mmCIF file of C-alpha atoms in Angstrom:
data_model
loop_
_atom_site.group_PDB
_atom_site.id
_atom_site.type_symbol
_atom_site.label_atom_id
_atom_site.label_comp_id
_atom_site.label_asym_id
_atom_site.label_seq_id
_atom_site.Cartn_x
_atom_site.Cartn_y
_atom_site.Cartn_z
ATOM 1 C CA UNK A 1 139.782 60.697 122.189
ATOM 2 C CA UNK A 2 141.948 58.337 121.100
ATOM 3 C CA UNK A 3 145.464 59.170 119.677
ATOM 4 C CA UNK A 4 146.776 58.071 116.372
ATOM 5 C CA UNK A 5 148.814 55.623 117.606
ATOM 6 C CA UNK A 6 145.725 54.197 119.518
ATOM 7 C CA UNK A 7 143.768 53.844 116.390
ATOM 8 C CA UNK A 8 146.751 52.487 114.600
ATOM 9 C CA UNK A 9 146.874 49.606 117.040
ATOM 10 C CA UNK A 10 143.322 48.885 117.183
ATOM 11 C CA UNK A 11 143.313 48.992 113.380
ATOM 12 C CA UNK A 12 143.084 45.557 111.122
ATOM 13 C CA UNK A 13 145.919 45.298 108.419
ATOM 14 C CA UNK A 14 145.426 45.798 105.076
ATOM 15 C CA UNK A 15 145.420 42.295 103.884
ATOM 16 C CA UNK A 16 142.741 41.599 106.140
ATOM 17 C CA UNK A 17 140.565 44.613 105.401
ATOM 18 C CA UNK A 18 141.066 43.729 101.087
ATOM 19 C CA UNK A 19 140.234 40.084 102.000
ATOM 20 C CA UNK A 20 137.263 41.154 103.805
ATOM 21 C CA UNK A 21 136.024 43.896 101.129
ATOM 22 C CA UNK A 22 132.419 43.628 99.377
ATOM 23 C CA UNK A 23 132.125 46.383 97.121
ATOM 24 C CA UNK A 24 135.319 46.519 95.122
ATOM 25 C CA UNK A 25 136.867 43.507 96.023
ATOM 26 C CA UNK A 26 137.397 42.393 92.667
ATOM 27 C CA UNK A 27 138.898 45.427 91.301
ATOM 28 C CA UNK A 28 140.849 46.164 94.192
ATOM 29 C CA UNK A 29 142.942 42.995 93.718
ATOM 30 C CA UNK A 30 142.825 43.673 90.054
ATOM 31 C CA UNK A 31 145.052 46.850 90.912
ATOM 32 C CA UNK A 32 147.004 44.744 93.430
ATOM 33 C CA UNK A 33 147.960 42.027 90.937
ATOM 34 C CA UNK A 34 148.112 44.050 88.110
ATOM 35 C CA UNK A 35 150.251 46.847 89.573
ATOM 36 C CA UNK A 36 154.374 46.975 89.011
ATOM 37 C CA UNK A 37 156.066 48.893 91.409
ATOM 38 C CA UNK A 38 158.626 51.071 89.972
ATOM 39 C CA UNK A 39 162.471 50.136 90.346
ATOM 40 C CA UNK A 40 162.893 52.804 93.000
ATOM 41 C CA UNK A 41 165.733 51.926 95.532
ATOM 42 C CA UNK A 42 165.941 55.275 97.308
ATOM 43 C CA UNK A 43 162.311 55.611 98.141
ATOM 44 C CA UNK A 44 161.982 52.059 99.468
ATOM 45 C CA UNK A 45 165.281 52.594 101.417
ATOM 46 C CA UNK A 46 163.915 55.695 103.046
ATOM 47 C CA UNK A 47 160.941 53.833 104.207
ATOM 48 C CA UNK A 48 163.060 50.732 105.316
ATOM 49 C CA UNK A 49 165.283 52.858 107.166
ATOM 50 C CA UNK A 50 162.749 55.365 108.989
ATOM 51 C CA UNK A 51 159.854 52.640 109.424
ATOM 52 C CA UNK A 52 157.031 54.858 109.351
ATOM 53 C CA UNK A 53 153.441 53.032 110.150
ATOM 54 C CA UNK A 54 150.600 53.970 107.768
ATOM 55 C CA UNK A 55 147.245 54.225 109.294
ATOM 56 C CA UNK A 56 144.738 54.231 106.375
ATOM 57 C CA UNK A 57 141.212 55.651 107.063
ATOM 58 C CA UNK A 58 139.123 53.752 104.057
ATOM 59 C CA UNK A 59 135.886 52.363 103.183
ATOM 60 C CA UNK A 60 135.582 49.812 100.550
ATOM 61 C CA UNK A 61 132.649 51.369 98.250
ATOM 62 C CA UNK A 62 135.052 54.132 97.675
ATOM 63 C CA UNK A 63 136.574 54.133 94.130
ATOM 64 C CA UNK A 64 139.397 56.217 94.835
ATOM 65 C CA UNK A 65 140.186 53.725 97.850
ATOM 66 C CA UNK A 66 139.746 50.575 95.557
ATOM 67 C CA UNK A 67 142.599 51.793 93.408
ATOM 68 C CA UNK A 68 145.145 53.872 95.776
ATOM 69 C CA UNK A 69 144.958 51.089 98.976
ATOM 70 C CA UNK A 70 146.863 48.369 97.083
ATOM 71 C CA UNK A 71 149.349 50.453 95.373
ATOM 72 C CA UNK A 72 150.453 51.798 98.761
ATOM 73 C CA UNK A 73 150.119 48.421 100.134
ATOM 74 C CA UNK A 74 152.628 47.353 97.629
ATOM 75 C CA UNK A 75 154.773 50.056 98.693
ATOM 76 C CA UNK A 76 154.380 49.110 102.203
ATOM 77 C CA UNK A 77 155.033 45.449 101.705
ATOM 78 C CA UNK A 78 158.527 46.502 99.562
ATOM 79 C CA UNK A 79 159.774 48.533 102.613
ATOM 80 C CA UNK A 80 158.315 46.248 104.797
ATOM 81 C CA UNK A 81 155.950 48.348 106.819
ATOM 82 C CA UNK A 82 152.843 48.284 108.747
ATOM 83 C CA UNK A 83 149.613 49.595 107.126
ATOM 84 C CA UNK A 84 146.482 49.278 108.786
ATOM 85 C CA UNK A 85 142.590 50.267 108.139
ATOM 86 C CA UNK A 86 139.909 51.905 109.965
ATOM 87 C CA UNK A 87 136.587 52.526 108.690
ATOM 88 C CA UNK A 88 136.008 56.184 108.088
ATOM 89 C CA UNK A 89 132.397 55.384 109.140
ATOM 90 C CA UNK A 90 132.993 53.875 112.478
ATOM 91 C CA UNK A 91 135.753 56.246 113.249
ATOM 92 C CA UNK A 92 134.346 60.115 112.594
ATOM 93 C CA UNK A 93 136.092 61.265 115.286
ATOM 94 C CA UNK A 94 139.504 60.675 113.835
ATOM 95 C CA UNK A 95 137.957 61.181 110.301
ATOM 96 C CA UNK A 96 137.331 64.641 111.239
ATOM 97 C CA UNK A 97 140.729 65.695 111.988
ATOM 98 C CA UNK A 98 141.753 64.831 108.573
ATOM 99 C CA UNK A 99 139.115 66.682 106.467
ATOM 100 C CA UNK A 100 139.649 67.634 102.791
ATOM 101 C CA UNK A 101 138.268 70.832 101.718
ATOM 102 C CA UNK A 102 136.026 70.519 104.764
ATOM 103 C CA UNK A 103 134.637 67.055 103.666
ATOM 104 C CA UNK A 104 135.164 63.443 105.062
ATOM 105 C CA UNK A 105 137.267 62.486 101.628
ATOM 106 C CA UNK A 106 138.604 59.629 101.683
ATOM 107 C CA UNK A 107 141.270 57.361 101.625
ATOM 108 C CA UNK A 108 143.538 59.145 103.781
ATOM 109 C CA UNK A 109 146.954 57.590 104.950
ATOM 110 C CA UNK A 110 148.510 59.079 108.114
ATOM 111 C CA UNK A 111 152.159 58.674 108.218
ATOM 112 C CA UNK A 112 153.357 57.940 112.040
ATOM 113 C CA UNK A 113 156.523 57.292 113.561
ATOM 114 C CA UNK A 114 156.912 53.908 115.151
ATOM 115 C CA UNK A 115 156.286 55.742 118.477
ATOM 116 C CA UNK A 116 152.831 56.865 116.751
ATOM 117 C CA UNK A 117 153.752 60.637 116.433
ATOM 118 C CA UNK A 118 151.830 62.150 113.267
ATOM 119 C CA UNK A 119 154.577 62.878 110.683
ATOM 120 C CA UNK A 120 152.067 63.773 107.919
ATOM 121 C CA UNK A 121 149.158 62.522 105.681
ATOM 122 C CA UNK A 122 148.617 61.908 102.038
ATOM 123 C CA UNK A 123 145.501 61.422 100.226
ATOM 124 C CA UNK A 124 142.761 61.068 99.113
ATOM 125 C CA UNK A 125 143.910 61.666 95.505
ATOM 126 C CA UNK A 126 146.912 62.737 93.334
ATOM 127 C CA UNK A 127 146.402 66.137 92.226
ATOM 128 C CA UNK A 128 146.388 65.033 88.257
ATOM 129 C CA UNK A 129 143.708 62.406 89.044
ATOM 130 C CA UNK A 130 141.657 65.306 91.281
ATOM 131 C CA UNK A 131 141.731 67.576 87.883
ATOM 132 C CA UNK A 132 140.669 64.680 85.652
ATOM 133 C CA UNK A 133 137.623 64.210 87.911
ATOM 134 C CA UNK A 134 136.803 67.511 88.410
ATOM 135 C CA UNK A 135 137.087 68.131 84.607
ATOM 136 C CA UNK A 136 134.982 65.137 84.282
ATOM 137 C CA UNK A 137 132.141 66.467 86.831
ATOM 138 C CA UNK A 138 132.329 69.789 85.114
ATOM 139 C CA UNK A 139 130.614 67.867 82.003
ATOM 140 C CA UNK A 140 127.477 66.452 84.353
ATOM 141 C CA UNK A 141 124.001 68.599 83.524
ATOM 142 C CA UNK A 142 123.137 70.620 86.556
ATOM 143 C CA UNK A 143 121.699 69.057 89.687
ATOM 144 C CA UNK A 144 118.270 70.304 88.961
ATOM 145 C CA UNK A 145 118.508 68.787 85.632
ATOM 146 C CA UNK A 146 116.163 65.388 85.570
ATOM 147 C CA UNK A 147 118.975 63.447 84.229
ATOM 148 C CA UNK A 148 121.780 64.783 86.515
ATOM 149 C CA UNK A 149 121.574 61.810 88.840
ATOM 150 C CA UNK A 150 121.593 58.838 85.828
ATOM 151 C CA UNK A 151 124.441 61.024 84.218
ATOM 152 C CA UNK A 152 125.983 61.353 87.934
ATOM 153 C CA UNK A 153 125.955 57.444 88.399
ATOM 154 C CA UNK A 154 127.334 56.814 84.614
ATOM 155 C CA UNK A 155 130.150 59.069 85.538
ATOM 156 C CA UNK A 156 131.064 57.657 88.818
ATOM 157 C CA UNK A 157 131.173 53.954 87.207
ATOM 158 C CA UNK A 158 133.461 55.071 84.419
ATOM 159 C CA UNK A 159 135.600 56.731 86.624
ATOM 160 C CA UNK A 160 135.637 53.558 89.042
ATOM 161 C CA UNK A 161 136.366 51.305 85.783
ATOM 162 C CA UNK A 162 139.281 53.604 84.746
ATOM 163 C CA UNK A 163 140.760 53.670 88.186
ATOM 164 C CA UNK A 164 140.854 49.700 88.220
ATOM 165 C CA UNK A 165 142.652 49.633 85.014
ATOM 166 C CA UNK A 166 144.533 52.984 83.822
ATOM 167 C CA UNK A 167 148.050 52.509 84.576
ATOM 168 C CA UNK A 168 148.761 56.382 83.970
ATOM 169 C CA UNK A 169 146.415 57.066 86.957
ATOM 170 C CA UNK A 170 148.505 54.137 89.130
ATOM 171 C CA UNK A 171 151.420 55.865 88.280
ATOM 172 C CA UNK A 172 150.040 59.635 89.227
ATOM 173 C CA UNK A 173 149.136 57.777 92.796
ATOM 174 C CA UNK A 174 152.748 56.329 93.419
ATOM 175 C CA UNK A 175 154.519 59.369 92.244
ATOM 176 C CA UNK A 176 152.758 61.606 94.397
ATOM 177 C CA UNK A 177 152.626 59.465 97.418
ATOM 178 C CA UNK A 178 156.446 59.274 96.993
ATOM 179 C CA UNK A 179 156.836 62.840 97.016
ATOM 180 C CA UNK A 180 154.655 63.974 100.004
ATOM 181 C CA UNK A 181 155.814 60.968 101.826
ATOM 182 C CA UNK A 182 159.657 61.491 100.909
ATOM 183 C CA UNK A 183 159.522 65.308 101.963
ATOM 184 C CA UNK A 184 157.844 63.906 105.738
ATOM 185 C CA UNK A 185 160.390 61.552 106.406
ATOM 186 C CA UNK A 186 163.500 63.855 105.427
#
């Protein structure tokens, strides 16, 4: 089995990943172009001094990845870090080491030392966003309801639109990523 370092070494850059997107490319670049990284010298300096690598497990059909990837990319660029991506569905052996509640939820950001040692992980969602999504899902009819699939599709489209435009969501992502990664690196 490959190590996380081997996956990282073979992965594509976040820039190449976003440039080659087909499903949520416009919304992902909408987030990237509109998100303003907060003034946070302490966090960016910590990242710049520790120089972790960020290995991202993602897919471009994922609404959470559409929002999270450009935010984490901005952080990586500010600290001059390498952020690379692998596709979940092509790398299930890696994905299955980073399950969330037994599921293959993405995106997952694996924080590696420069030598390739796994230091920690973040993802797939900030806790406040998870609460929001679960509350919205609770409004769906039961799965045996004939309108379930239509209502679920409408809900996911609504959440995707909010992910692409709700700056509070973006702040939740930044704040939680900052908290987890700071604790990982200290």
